[in-house]
XYZ file of C-alpha atoms in Angstrom:
749
model
C 1.167 5.142 11.676
C 2.972 7.567 9.402
C -0.065 7.676 7.130
C -2.328 8.678 10.043
C 0.010 11.498 11.058
C 0.175 12.513 7.395
C -3.592 13.001 7.461
C -3.332 15.053 10.663
C -0.595 17.181 9.091
C -3.122 18.441 6.553
C -4.883 20.172 9.456
C -1.715 21.450 11.143
C -3.259 24.746 12.268
C -6.103 23.011 14.098
C -3.660 20.461 15.568
C -1.419 23.266 16.891
C -4.468 24.917 18.434
C -5.365 21.618 20.121
C -1.828 21.220 21.510
C -1.877 24.789 22.846
C -5.240 24.191 24.507
C -3.971 20.905 25.952
C -1.091 22.767 27.615
C -3.658 25.059 29.223
C -5.739 22.065 30.296
C -2.665 20.305 31.698
C -1.648 23.457 33.590
C -5.098 23.588 35.203
C -5.108 19.859 35.897
C -1.640 19.944 37.462
C -2.388 23.061 39.519
C -5.430 21.632 41.278
C -3.490 19.215 43.584
C -1.369 22.155 44.772
C -4.512 24.077 45.643
C -5.883 21.022 47.455
C -2.654 20.857 49.454
C -2.966 24.552 50.320
C -6.545 24.159 51.500
C -5.690 21.175 53.719
C -2.347 22.377 55.077
C -2.793 26.135 55.158
C -6.539 26.658 55.070
C -7.496 23.984 57.614
C -4.425 23.094 59.664
C -2.941 26.603 59.787
C -6.214 28.506 59.927
C -5.640 30.182 56.578
C -2.332 31.743 57.683
C 0.277 31.679 54.910
C 3.020 33.830 56.411
C 4.917 34.063 59.699
C 4.393 37.816 59.444
C 0.898 38.777 60.715
C -1.187 41.192 58.683
C -2.488 42.735 61.918
C -0.870 42.599 65.329
C -1.432 44.062 68.787
C 1.221 46.328 70.187
C 1.891 43.975 73.097
C 2.623 41.024 70.773
C 4.718 43.198 68.495
C 6.798 44.358 71.450
C 7.297 40.792 72.668
C 8.478 39.681 69.212
C 10.823 42.665 68.978
C 12.509 41.674 72.248
C 13.439 38.326 70.649
C 15.094 39.941 67.632
C 18.239 41.912 66.988
C 18.162 45.674 67.217
C 18.101 46.237 63.466
C 15.447 43.591 62.786
C 13.346 44.851 65.691
C 13.353 48.399 64.312
C 12.431 47.094 60.840
C 9.556 45.064 62.334
C 8.246 48.049 64.323
C 8.447 50.286 61.251
C 6.595 47.694 59.109
C 3.333 48.375 60.915
C 2.116 51.772 59.932
C -1.071 52.693 61.748
C -3.700 51.600 64.274
C -6.823 49.970 62.916
C -8.858 50.520 66.021
C -8.585 51.981 69.488
C -7.754 48.539 70.898
C -4.104 48.802 69.869
C -4.210 46.593 66.713
C -1.662 47.574 64.064
C -1.866 46.839 60.301
C 1.063 45.803 58.124
C 2.045 48.502 55.681
C 0.926 47.854 52.095
C 3.902 49.646 50.554
C 6.429 46.999 51.610
C 8.392 45.524 48.731
C 8.568 41.773 48.224
C 12.203 41.765 49.323
C 11.390 43.683 52.534
C 8.492 41.389 53.279
C 10.599 38.248 52.712
C 13.369 39.583 54.974
C 10.889 40.321 57.759
C 9.314 36.839 57.421
C 12.720 35.207 57.848
C 13.587 37.470 60.788
C 10.337 36.937 62.660
C 10.060 33.139 62.192
C 12.288 32.205 65.153
C 10.683 34.775 67.520
C 7.256 33.414 66.492
C 8.347 29.892 67.424
C 9.864 30.984 70.743
C 6.819 33.043 71.689
C 4.472 30.170 70.782
C 6.546 27.693 72.821
C 6.459 30.077 75.758
C 2.672 30.333 75.475
C 2.433 26.529 75.270
C 4.694 26.180 78.320
C 2.499 28.667 80.155
C -0.547 26.558 79.258
C 1.152 23.473 80.718
C 2.978 25.160 83.559
C 2.199 22.431 86.154
C 3.687 19.725 83.938
C 6.911 21.612 83.331
C 7.923 19.205 80.609
C 9.493 20.771 77.539
C 8.316 18.079 75.140
C 4.788 18.382 76.451
C 4.975 22.149 76.130
C 5.934 21.858 72.517
C 2.805 19.825 71.775
C 0.352 21.726 73.981
C -2.501 23.821 72.624
C -2.195 27.280 74.210
C -4.938 29.890 74.083
C -5.015 33.625 73.486
C -4.914 34.143 77.254
C -1.636 32.223 77.454
C -0.223 34.468 74.716
C -1.317 37.577 76.625
C 0.294 36.251 79.803
C 3.603 35.569 78.047
C 3.574 38.991 76.367
C 3.017 40.577 79.798
C 5.943 38.587 81.203
C 8.187 39.758 78.356
C 7.074 43.373 78.898
C 7.871 43.114 82.619
C 11.234 41.505 81.873
C 12.139 44.396 79.598
C 11.621 46.785 82.494
C 13.929 44.891 84.835
C 17.302 46.502 85.631
C 20.209 45.066 83.645
C 17.986 43.708 80.827
C 19.939 43.247 77.592
C 18.561 42.192 74.157
C 22.008 40.767 73.307
C 21.795 38.384 76.248
C 18.442 37.038 75.008
C 19.860 36.601 71.490
C 22.802 34.591 72.832
C 20.540 32.344 74.921
C 18.227 31.862 71.929
C 21.071 30.967 69.580
C 22.491 28.525 72.140
C 19.099 26.853 72.510
C 18.609 26.530 68.760
C 22.002 24.863 68.316
C 20.869 22.038 70.591
C 17.722 21.345 68.539
C 18.159 18.707 65.813
C 17.110 19.331 62.213
C 14.007 17.134 62.383
C 12.697 18.916 65.473
C 13.518 22.296 63.910
C 11.532 21.372 60.787
C 8.627 20.343 62.987
C 8.882 23.582 64.952
C 8.798 25.710 61.756
C 5.055 25.183 61.384
C 4.585 26.662 64.885
C 5.430 30.104 63.513
C 1.986 30.250 61.908
C 0.439 28.838 65.101
C 1.610 31.919 66.956
C -0.088 34.107 64.307
C -3.236 32.013 64.764
C -3.146 32.740 68.517
C -2.691 36.433 67.746
C -5.677 36.489 65.381
C -7.691 34.594 67.996
C -6.842 37.227 70.535
C -7.989 39.895 68.049
C -11.198 37.954 67.352
C -10.509 37.662 63.600
C -9.153 34.117 63.276
C -12.391 32.756 61.734
C -12.592 35.637 59.266
C -8.960 35.127 58.207
C -9.487 31.399 57.675
C -12.719 31.796 55.697
C -11.218 34.559 53.559
C -8.319 32.262 52.654
C -10.592 29.294 51.916
C -12.903 31.393 49.747
C -9.958 32.891 47.874
C -8.143 29.613 47.209
C -11.414 27.747 46.623
C -12.463 30.425 44.127
C -9.168 30.032 42.294
C -9.699 26.259 42.190
C -13.210 26.752 40.832
C -11.958 29.200 38.190
C -9.236 26.762 37.111
C -11.766 23.928 36.977
C -14.163 25.967 34.832
C -11.301 26.964 32.550
C -10.269 23.312 32.271
C -13.859 22.346 31.384
C -14.065 25.034 28.691
C -10.682 24.024 27.253
C -11.638 20.327 27.295
C -14.853 21.141 25.407
C -12.914 23.181 22.833
C -10.346 20.387 22.430
C -13.125 17.843 21.937
C -14.872 20.115 19.429
C -11.746 20.823 17.363
C -10.571 17.191 17.523
C -13.998 15.957 16.415
C -14.128 18.416 13.531
C -10.593 17.552 12.420
C -11.242 13.808 12.555
C -14.587 14.233 10.768
C -12.818 16.249 8.062
C -10.157 13.548 7.743
C -12.873 10.903 7.434
C -14.676 12.961 4.789
C -11.462 13.555 2.820
C -10.495 9.875 2.984
C -13.959 8.805 1.844
C -13.822 11.338 -0.980
C -10.326 10.258 -2.086
C -11.126 6.559 -1.774
C -14.436 6.869 -3.614
C -12.856 9.084 -6.268
C -10.203 6.411 -6.826
C -12.741 3.582 -6.902
C -15.145 5.394 -9.250
C -12.333 5.760 -11.794
C -11.186 2.153 -11.477
C -11.585 -0.091 -14.468
C -13.048 -3.547 -14.062
C -9.508 -4.876 -13.610
C -8.899 -2.833 -10.442
C -12.369 -3.577 -9.058
C -11.784 -7.304 -9.478
C -8.311 -7.013 -7.951
C -9.652 -5.622 -4.652
C -13.101 -7.262 -4.643
C -16.264 -5.292 -3.988
C -16.580 -6.533 -0.377
C -13.058 -5.357 0.462
C -13.625 -1.944 -1.124
C -16.808 -1.486 0.915
C -14.945 -2.424 4.118
C -12.109 -0.033 3.313
C -14.481 2.819 2.491
C -16.544 2.384 5.664
C -15.047 0.375 8.514
C -11.388 1.226 7.858
C -12.004 4.954 7.453
C -14.145 4.976 10.597
C -11.285 3.284 12.460
C -8.800 5.927 11.273
C -11.241 8.732 12.081
C -11.795 7.473 15.637
C -8.059 7.035 16.162
C -7.415 10.625 15.029
C -9.761 11.865 17.765
C -7.947 9.765 20.341
C -4.551 10.928 19.083
C -5.502 14.574 19.453
C -7.249 14.199 22.798
C -5.057 11.603 24.518
C -1.713 11.048 22.837
C -0.918 14.753 22.849
C -2.261 15.195 26.392
C -0.758 12.152 28.099
C 2.944 13.195 27.761
C 2.162 16.753 28.868
C 0.287 15.498 31.911
C 2.828 12.780 32.728
C 5.905 14.998 32.394
C 4.197 17.800 34.301
C 3.293 15.395 37.096
C 6.870 14.107 37.325
C 8.202 17.683 37.479
C 5.835 18.594 40.314
C 6.753 15.463 42.257
C 10.526 15.893 41.861
C 10.367 19.563 42.847
C 9.058 18.643 46.298
C 11.193 17.508 49.218
C 9.067 14.513 50.105
C 11.778 11.924 49.493
C 9.220 9.664 47.791
C 10.264 10.218 44.158
C 11.597 6.641 44.028
C 7.990 5.406 44.159
C 7.292 7.201 40.857
C 10.352 5.592 39.232
C 9.199 2.153 40.400
C 5.662 2.906 39.189
C 6.735 4.000 35.704
C 9.052 0.986 35.300
C 6.216 -1.413 36.185
C 3.843 0.299 33.755
C 6.328 0.206 30.886
C 6.994 -3.490 31.495
C 3.247 -4.246 31.526
C 2.546 -2.333 28.303
C 5.520 -3.910 26.504
C 4.472 -7.451 27.418
C 0.821 -6.954 26.450
C 1.633 -5.230 23.160
C 4.063 -7.954 22.123
C 1.296 -10.510 22.696
C -1.616 -8.648 21.096
C 0.080 -6.772 18.227
C 0.234 -9.653 15.690
C -3.463 -10.380 16.145
C -4.487 -6.818 15.353
C -2.900 -7.125 11.911
C -4.971 -10.229 11.189
C -8.277 -8.756 12.362
C -8.985 -6.486 9.359
C -8.409 -9.340 6.914
C -10.940 -11.425 8.839
C -13.440 -8.536 8.741
C -12.995 -8.486 4.939
C -13.621 -12.217 4.797
C -16.778 -11.957 6.907
C -18.111 -9.118 4.730
C -17.368 -11.126 1.613
C -19.286 -14.162 2.880
C -22.168 -11.950 4.085
C -22.412 -10.165 0.749
C -22.370 -13.398 -1.232
C -25.095 -14.961 0.897
C -27.337 -11.884 0.964
C -26.951 -11.281 -2.779
C -27.716 -14.910 -3.594
C -30.325 -15.550 -0.912
C -32.925 -16.750 -3.436
C -30.693 -19.458 -5.006
C -29.597 -20.467 -1.505
C -33.203 -21.065 -0.515
C -34.087 -22.664 -3.841
C -31.309 -25.237 -3.446
C -32.019 -25.721 0.294
C -28.497 -24.648 1.186
C -29.487 -22.540 4.191
C -27.792 -24.895 6.629
C -24.572 -24.990 4.598
C -24.424 -21.197 4.244
C -25.149 -20.760 7.950
C -22.186 -22.985 8.734
C -19.985 -21.068 6.265
C -20.994 -17.742 7.806
C -20.566 -19.133 11.306
C -17.056 -20.351 10.464
C -16.007 -16.880 9.256
C -17.712 -15.269 12.243
C -16.089 -17.616 14.736
C -12.650 -17.041 13.231
C -13.088 -13.278 13.672
C -14.568 -13.788 17.138
C -11.597 -15.888 18.226
C -9.142 -13.179 17.193
C -11.225 -10.456 18.839
C -11.532 -12.465 22.047
C -7.779 -12.978 22.183
C -7.025 -9.278 21.740
C -9.828 -8.232 24.102
C -8.616 -10.605 26.792
C -5.100 -9.249 26.439
C -6.384 -5.705 26.788
C -8.798 -6.578 29.606
C -5.876 -8.125 31.488
C -4.262 -4.696 31.435
C -6.911 -3.142 33.674
C -6.458 -5.416 36.729
C -2.689 -4.977 36.527
C -3.108 -1.216 36.146
C -5.416 -1.169 39.154
C -2.924 -3.249 41.141
C -0.109 -0.839 40.276
C -2.235 2.205 41.147
C -3.427 0.800 44.463
C 0.042 -0.497 45.314
C 1.445 2.960 44.578
C -1.139 4.585 46.847
C -0.290 2.109 49.610
C 3.435 2.860 49.340
C 2.796 6.613 49.404
C 0.527 6.385 52.452
C 2.972 4.086 54.267
C 6.112 6.109 53.665
C 4.229 9.408 53.655
C 2.829 8.604 57.099
C 6.347 8.062 58.368
C 7.435 11.372 56.801
C 4.538 13.185 58.480
C 5.409 11.607 61.795
C 8.962 12.913 61.354
C 7.629 16.359 60.448
C 8.962 16.232 56.868
C 5.558 16.160 55.195
C 2.082 17.510 55.808
C -1.270 15.890 55.058
C -1.978 18.163 52.089
C 1.423 17.415 50.576
C 0.735 13.702 50.745
C -2.696 14.172 49.126
C -1.087 16.214 46.334
C 1.666 13.601 45.910
C -0.925 10.827 45.549
C -2.879 12.913 43.041
C 0.202 13.631 40.939
C 1.140 9.964 41.027
C -2.314 8.973 39.812
C -2.061 11.553 37.025
C 1.234 10.011 35.921
C -0.319 6.539 35.996
C -3.360 7.780 34.067
C -1.134 9.305 31.400
C 0.499 5.907 30.891
C -2.933 4.290 30.877
C -4.042 6.676 28.121
C -0.935 5.841 26.113
C -1.602 2.140 26.638
C -5.173 2.544 25.346
C -3.896 4.350 22.267
C -1.229 1.691 21.782
C -4.076 -0.828 21.576
C -5.853 1.135 18.839
C -2.870 2.240 16.781
C -1.911 -1.153 15.279
C -5.424 -1.747 13.982
C -5.724 1.856 12.790
C -2.322 1.554 11.126
C -3.486 -1.518 9.207
C -6.694 0.307 8.236
C -4.706 3.344 7.047
C -2.453 1.097 4.938
C -5.488 -0.536 3.332
C -7.033 2.851 2.527
C -3.742 4.142 1.169
C -3.442 1.049 -1.012
C -6.716 1.972 -2.719
C -5.777 5.651 -3.089
C -2.326 4.807 -4.470
C -3.679 2.354 -7.036
C -3.758 4.115 -10.371
C -6.528 3.231 -12.784
C -5.168 1.330 -15.749
C -7.560 3.277 -17.970
C -6.941 7.004 -17.877
C -7.409 10.097 -20.007
C -4.781 10.980 -22.619
C -2.563 14.011 -22.257
C -3.687 17.371 -23.655
C -1.660 17.092 -26.847
C -3.011 13.631 -27.698
C -6.604 14.587 -26.850
C -6.535 17.853 -28.835
C -7.987 16.453 -32.120
C -10.878 14.848 -30.241
C -11.556 17.987 -28.222
C -11.536 20.200 -31.306
C -13.982 17.957 -33.202
C -17.538 19.296 -32.916
C -19.691 17.211 -35.273
C -19.651 13.493 -34.594
C -21.198 10.921 -36.935
C -20.738 7.906 -34.679
C -18.865 5.541 -36.994
C -17.429 2.744 -34.825
C -14.569 0.753 -36.322
C -12.650 -2.230 -34.892
C -9.264 -2.552 -36.556
C -7.628 -5.954 -35.949
C -8.609 -5.811 -32.288
C -7.323 -8.364 -29.795
C -8.016 -8.369 -26.072
C -6.725 -10.354 -23.104
C -8.000 -10.055 -19.526
C -5.366 -8.956 -16.969
C -3.517 -12.025 -15.712
C -5.025 -14.339 -18.360
C -2.917 -16.759 -20.396
C -4.734 -16.401 -23.695
C -6.708 -13.788 -25.652
C -10.453 -13.461 -25.076
C -10.795 -11.742 -28.478
C -8.574 -12.321 -31.493
C -8.144 -10.085 -34.561
C -11.641 -8.594 -34.712
C -12.316 -6.126 -37.523
C -15.662 -4.554 -38.527
C -17.346 -1.180 -38.994
C -20.665 -0.060 -37.470
C -22.174 2.852 -39.401
C -24.776 5.434 -38.355
C -28.336 4.558 -39.287
C -27.508 0.849 -39.166
C -27.888 -1.846 -36.555
C -24.932 -4.099 -35.884
C -25.770 -7.218 -33.921
C -23.307 -9.515 -32.166
C -24.314 -13.087 -31.477
C -22.555 -16.228 -30.357
C -22.469 -18.941 -27.743
C -22.134 -18.172 -24.051
C -18.623 -17.045 -23.112
C -17.511 -16.352 -26.650
C -16.605 -12.704 -25.866
C -19.693 -10.727 -26.962
C -19.885 -8.502 -23.842
C -16.098 -8.179 -23.743
C -16.158 -6.827 -27.306
C -18.860 -4.296 -26.449
C -16.998 -3.204 -23.286
C -14.006 -2.132 -25.373
C -15.992 0.761 -26.904
C -16.648 2.704 -23.650
C -13.157 1.646 -22.438
C -14.293 -0.500 -19.550
C -11.250 -2.407 -20.740
C -8.544 -1.301 -23.176
C -7.568 -3.353 -26.196
C -4.293 -5.248 -26.011
C -3.902 -5.275 -29.784
C -5.258 -3.191 -32.669
C -7.526 -0.236 -31.973
C -11.149 0.871 -31.632
C -12.046 4.193 -33.290
C -15.011 6.541 -33.429
C -15.041 8.693 -36.567
C -11.421 7.675 -37.091
C -10.211 8.753 -33.639
C -8.866 6.068 -31.308
C -11.031 5.903 -28.187
C -7.821 5.862 -26.118
C -7.041 9.338 -27.497
C -10.380 10.761 -26.322
C -11.116 12.097 -22.821
C -13.387 9.571 -21.147
C -16.042 12.195 -20.413
C -16.222 13.129 -24.083
C -16.249 9.474 -25.169
C -19.061 8.574 -22.796
C -21.099 11.621 -23.886
C -21.403 9.978 -27.324
C -22.609 6.653 -25.925
C -25.929 5.378 -24.663
C -25.071 2.214 -22.758
C -27.520 -0.413 -21.512
C -25.766 -3.108 -19.431
C -26.526 -6.804 -19.523
C -27.927 -6.618 -16.008
C -30.283 -3.673 -15.633
C -28.983 -1.352 -12.929
C -31.261 1.212 -11.303
C -30.365 3.648 -8.550
C -32.361 4.500 -5.447
C -34.550 7.536 -6.093
C -37.503 7.899 -8.439
C -38.313 6.780 -11.964
C -37.705 10.354 -13.103
C -34.259 10.583 -11.464
C -33.258 7.311 -13.134
C -34.484 8.313 -16.596
C -32.711 11.685 -16.290
C -29.510 10.042 -15.099
C -27.821 10.959 -18.388
C -27.598 14.653 -17.505
C -29.423 17.839 -16.609
C -30.087 18.564 -20.298
C -32.823 15.888 -20.427
C -36.266 17.521 -20.406
C -39.543 16.075 -19.116
C -40.734 15.710 -22.705
C -37.556 13.857 -23.673
C -37.911 11.603 -20.640
C -41.510 10.684 -21.481
C -40.644 10.121 -25.133
C -37.827 7.753 -24.122
C -40.171 5.868 -21.789
C -42.688 5.530 -24.626
C -40.066 4.142 -27.025
C -38.865 1.685 -24.347
C -42.471 0.510 -23.842
C -42.337 1.619 -20.193
C -45.180 4.171 -20.281
C -47.888 1.626 -19.524
C -46.520 0.427 -16.186
C -45.271 3.907 -15.200
C -48.716 5.475 -15.737
C -50.286 2.627 -13.774
C -48.403 3.713 -10.674
C -50.196 6.292 -8.445
C -47.214 8.621 -8.416
C -46.235 8.108 -12.060
C -42.706 9.281 -12.821
C -42.296 10.332 -9.164
C -42.697 6.708 -8.034
C -39.839 5.609 -5.797
C -37.193 3.143 -6.964
C -35.649 1.025 -4.206
C -31.954 0.259 -3.979
C -30.937 -1.807 -7.001
C -34.478 -1.509 -8.426
C -35.698 -4.302 -6.183
C -39.312 -3.005 -6.261
C -39.722 -3.456 -10.047
C -39.673 -6.612 -12.139
C -36.790 -7.720 -14.333
C -38.578 -6.662 -17.516
C -39.551 -3.276 -16.073
C -35.999 -2.735 -14.879
C -34.686 -3.546 -18.352
C -37.131 -1.193 -20.069
C -36.214 1.639 -17.694
C -32.515 1.022 -18.403
C -33.224 1.224 -22.160
C -35.292 4.408 -21.678
C -32.447 5.948 -19.695
C -30.062 5.436 -22.629
C -32.600 6.710 -25.203
C -33.329 9.877 -23.170
C -29.675 10.858 -23.494
C -30.024 10.948 -27.323
C -26.499 9.619 -27.949
C -24.719 9.103 -31.253
C -24.014 5.448 -30.476
C -26.297 2.962 -28.720
C -24.755 -0.051 -26.982
C -27.200 -2.772 -25.927
C -25.556 -5.628 -24.020
C -28.195 -8.376 -24.243
C -30.680 -5.786 -22.994
C -33.854 -7.417 -24.391
C -33.529 -10.837 -22.743
C -36.134 -10.141 -20.022
C -38.752 -8.885 -22.476
C -41.525 -11.001 -23.938
C -41.556 -11.475 -27.717
C -44.349 -8.958 -28.370
C -42.725 -6.201 -26.265
C -39.339 -6.993 -27.807
C -40.665 -6.553 -31.360
C -42.608 -3.366 -30.517
C -39.651 -1.840 -28.683
C -37.154 -2.563 -31.465
C -39.551 -1.163 -34.094
C -39.953 2.071 -32.097
C -36.234 2.164 -31.438
C -35.507 1.760 -35.181
C -37.593 4.846 -35.959
C -35.835 6.858 -33.213
C -32.272 5.827 -34.057
C -32.240 6.358 -37.833
C -29.174 8.622 -37.559
C -27.448 6.758 -34.718
C -25.168 3.768 -34.634
C -26.783 0.814 -32.845
C -24.748 -2.142 -31.610
C -26.681 -4.983 -29.991
C -25.353 -8.006 -28.168
C -28.016 -10.707 -28.182
C -28.623 -14.342 -27.409
C -31.877 -14.685 -29.364
C -32.004 -14.964 -33.137
C -35.298 -13.063 -33.162
C -33.524 -9.987 -31.781
C -30.921 -9.855 -34.579
C -32.933 -11.044 -37.601
C -33.418 -7.598 -39.114
C -30.006 -6.172 -38.203
C -28.068 -4.575 -41.069
C -24.979 -6.463 -39.985
C -24.662 -9.530 -37.784
C -21.311 -10.522 -36.279
C -20.924 -14.146 -35.218
C -18.342 -14.839 -32.525
C -16.982 -18.226 -31.611
C -14.383 -18.578 -28.866
C -13.235 -14.967 -29.279
C -12.904 -15.131 -33.078
C -15.106 -13.494 -35.704
C -16.387 -16.439 -37.764
C -19.216 -14.747 -39.643
C -20.341 -11.300 -40.789
C -23.383 -10.352 -42.841
C -27.178 -10.303 -42.825
C -29.349 -13.121 -41.526
C -29.856 -14.554 -44.996
C -26.190 -14.349 -45.863
C -25.126 -16.026 -42.648
C -27.727 -18.769 -43.022
C -26.119 -19.534 -46.336
C -22.448 -19.238 -45.403
C -21.893 -19.553 -41.615
C -22.250 -22.983 -39.947
C -21.957 -21.501 -36.441
C -24.842 -19.117 -37.112
C -26.880 -21.914 -38.637
C -26.344 -24.002 -35.534
C -27.534 -21.165 -33.286
C -30.559 -20.531 -35.499
C -31.571 -24.222 -35.593
C -31.236 -24.483 -31.825
C -33.742 -21.642 -31.335
C -36.141 -21.868 -34.292
C -37.996 -24.728 -35.971
C -37.508 -25.443 -39.677
C -40.877 -23.875 -40.468
C -39.934 -20.708 -38.568
C -36.556 -20.639 -40.300
C -38.185 -20.884 -43.767
C -40.642 -18.128 -42.885
C -37.936 -15.893 -41.456
C -35.695 -16.469 -44.478
C -38.579 -15.603 -46.786
C -39.412 -12.395 -44.896
C -35.774 -11.407 -44.713
C -35.334 -11.970 -48.425
C -38.314 -9.759 -49.229
C -36.980 -6.997 -47.023
C -33.590 -7.249 -48.730
C -35.277 -6.850 -52.135
């Protein structure tokens, strides 16, 4: 996990921007339930009336409310309404009131609003005469007018005193319990609704409120959409950048690996790490930015909104969170070990797939299709079993999550219904409470989903980091050591092995022992020996595919280990044992040695390599496409193109690792004759299996079990080296040997 966050830390500015945007998104998301509550409770149930202080009021209603207030409050209320809107006696609340003045008036007028509404309700149910029924009646504007008229008449009666009404009102309120008082508080806005109905503006007030609050909800929603899009865009770009950087770092590490490191990881594993593992980390980075950062903000914000209310249902959230944590802990403890195994099984499946696909022809030739199918099926089933186990564990999470969510909703509705019946909660508050609860649950669900991905991503990140941290065993020398090589301008190409020994990493014995020889410019040095004697290993020491474990290899007297690899390789023209072509065209492959290769040089190299005939036969010539791995050309054509690629580079030293084995005898002879004319000033080192390839070499090295057992020309070795004689007799008849010895002797003279 630390390695994933380390990758994110590289893009800290973008990550901070994402977190800031997520706070904005969470604010919008958490505000919407409050607006829903306002629309239901205030916009629908209260007719859009937010305050117990009416914005417009008739003089008769204002006078009635004033009679129910103290002298000071009554004067303040009368002074709060500044002018008449119309000739019908409707007054408008002054706009210059401060917030403190407005709040004080709202508190002062709340009780008179309730009393006046109850009086209107009692008037509407006058025949019943029951106080409880009056409190629940639905009076009309006419009832309000009648009550206001009664209050106006009462004020004109002799002996009327406002203090007496205040005392009676206070005495009545003392007898009302807290629950009933809380229920009666909402009736303050009902009185305002009756007043607006009497003015004929109740519908306009309600619609204005709904449009205003609904517009705010729409604006918040649009803002949330824009922010979510920006978060997704930035998160995607950051994760894509991380994926690109990881691929670049991993590939850069792999491309500089020696054969030892490649063999240590295996090609199949390196492919999996460079593709599947990086994709896993990249996807997890998106989820981390979009979910892991958002879930705590949303969850904590939801808890804060819930606890700030006076619903008395906060214990449901505590129970909900405890159940979720228990569920996630149990599932993670079950599934976590399997996630760590999964990537290893993916490696194994890729390894089997690659082996079968690479060797599909031998598989078919030996009728092993059924066996390989079973081998692939075994690897596939092992991976499938692990995936099924983890998937089942994760799938089990969803039903339990759904059960917790639905159970939470049921508890809220049950206890919320009781709270509404007691007057402690309104419908909109319960809707908002349910919404906040679901947001809290969803935040835990998001964290649970991420918890599923993180173990696998953590394993993938470790595997990638293992590749990036692995240092190539073959590296460039420091500046001081490399200075002589860098300052040298004219290279002759003299290759010298000085008591060279070599042992493969992890091997118990040397593959090459005490090899010494010199390969001079203008001469051909051939290396021959039985299979597995170390011919290719010896050649691979020159370009430093491996480093010697004893002695040294020099070019013009400079140890190859003291030369920068780029400079060393610029002197070499290497043709591998197995011809390797790259997807592209014939031209792109022949010019693979560098941009300095001209069209003329390319065509000349193709002519020397005897490749011109089949290239010209193609409709597109040098622009003919080459498939991946050169699968659309024959083995001989592939080998000739590989040779032409090395010749086109015009190196000082040619290294041919059994590069003529796929050529027929006639083409082999013609190619080597043309190559001899071209490489008069270059050093040529050839590894070969066939005697015919090395007959005319200036120097032939005979290897046997990693030891140099013979060195000289063909004639000299035929006279002095039993191992060479054995190889020659196994390939040529006595008549051919006599003829070859005769021809070689004449050439020596």
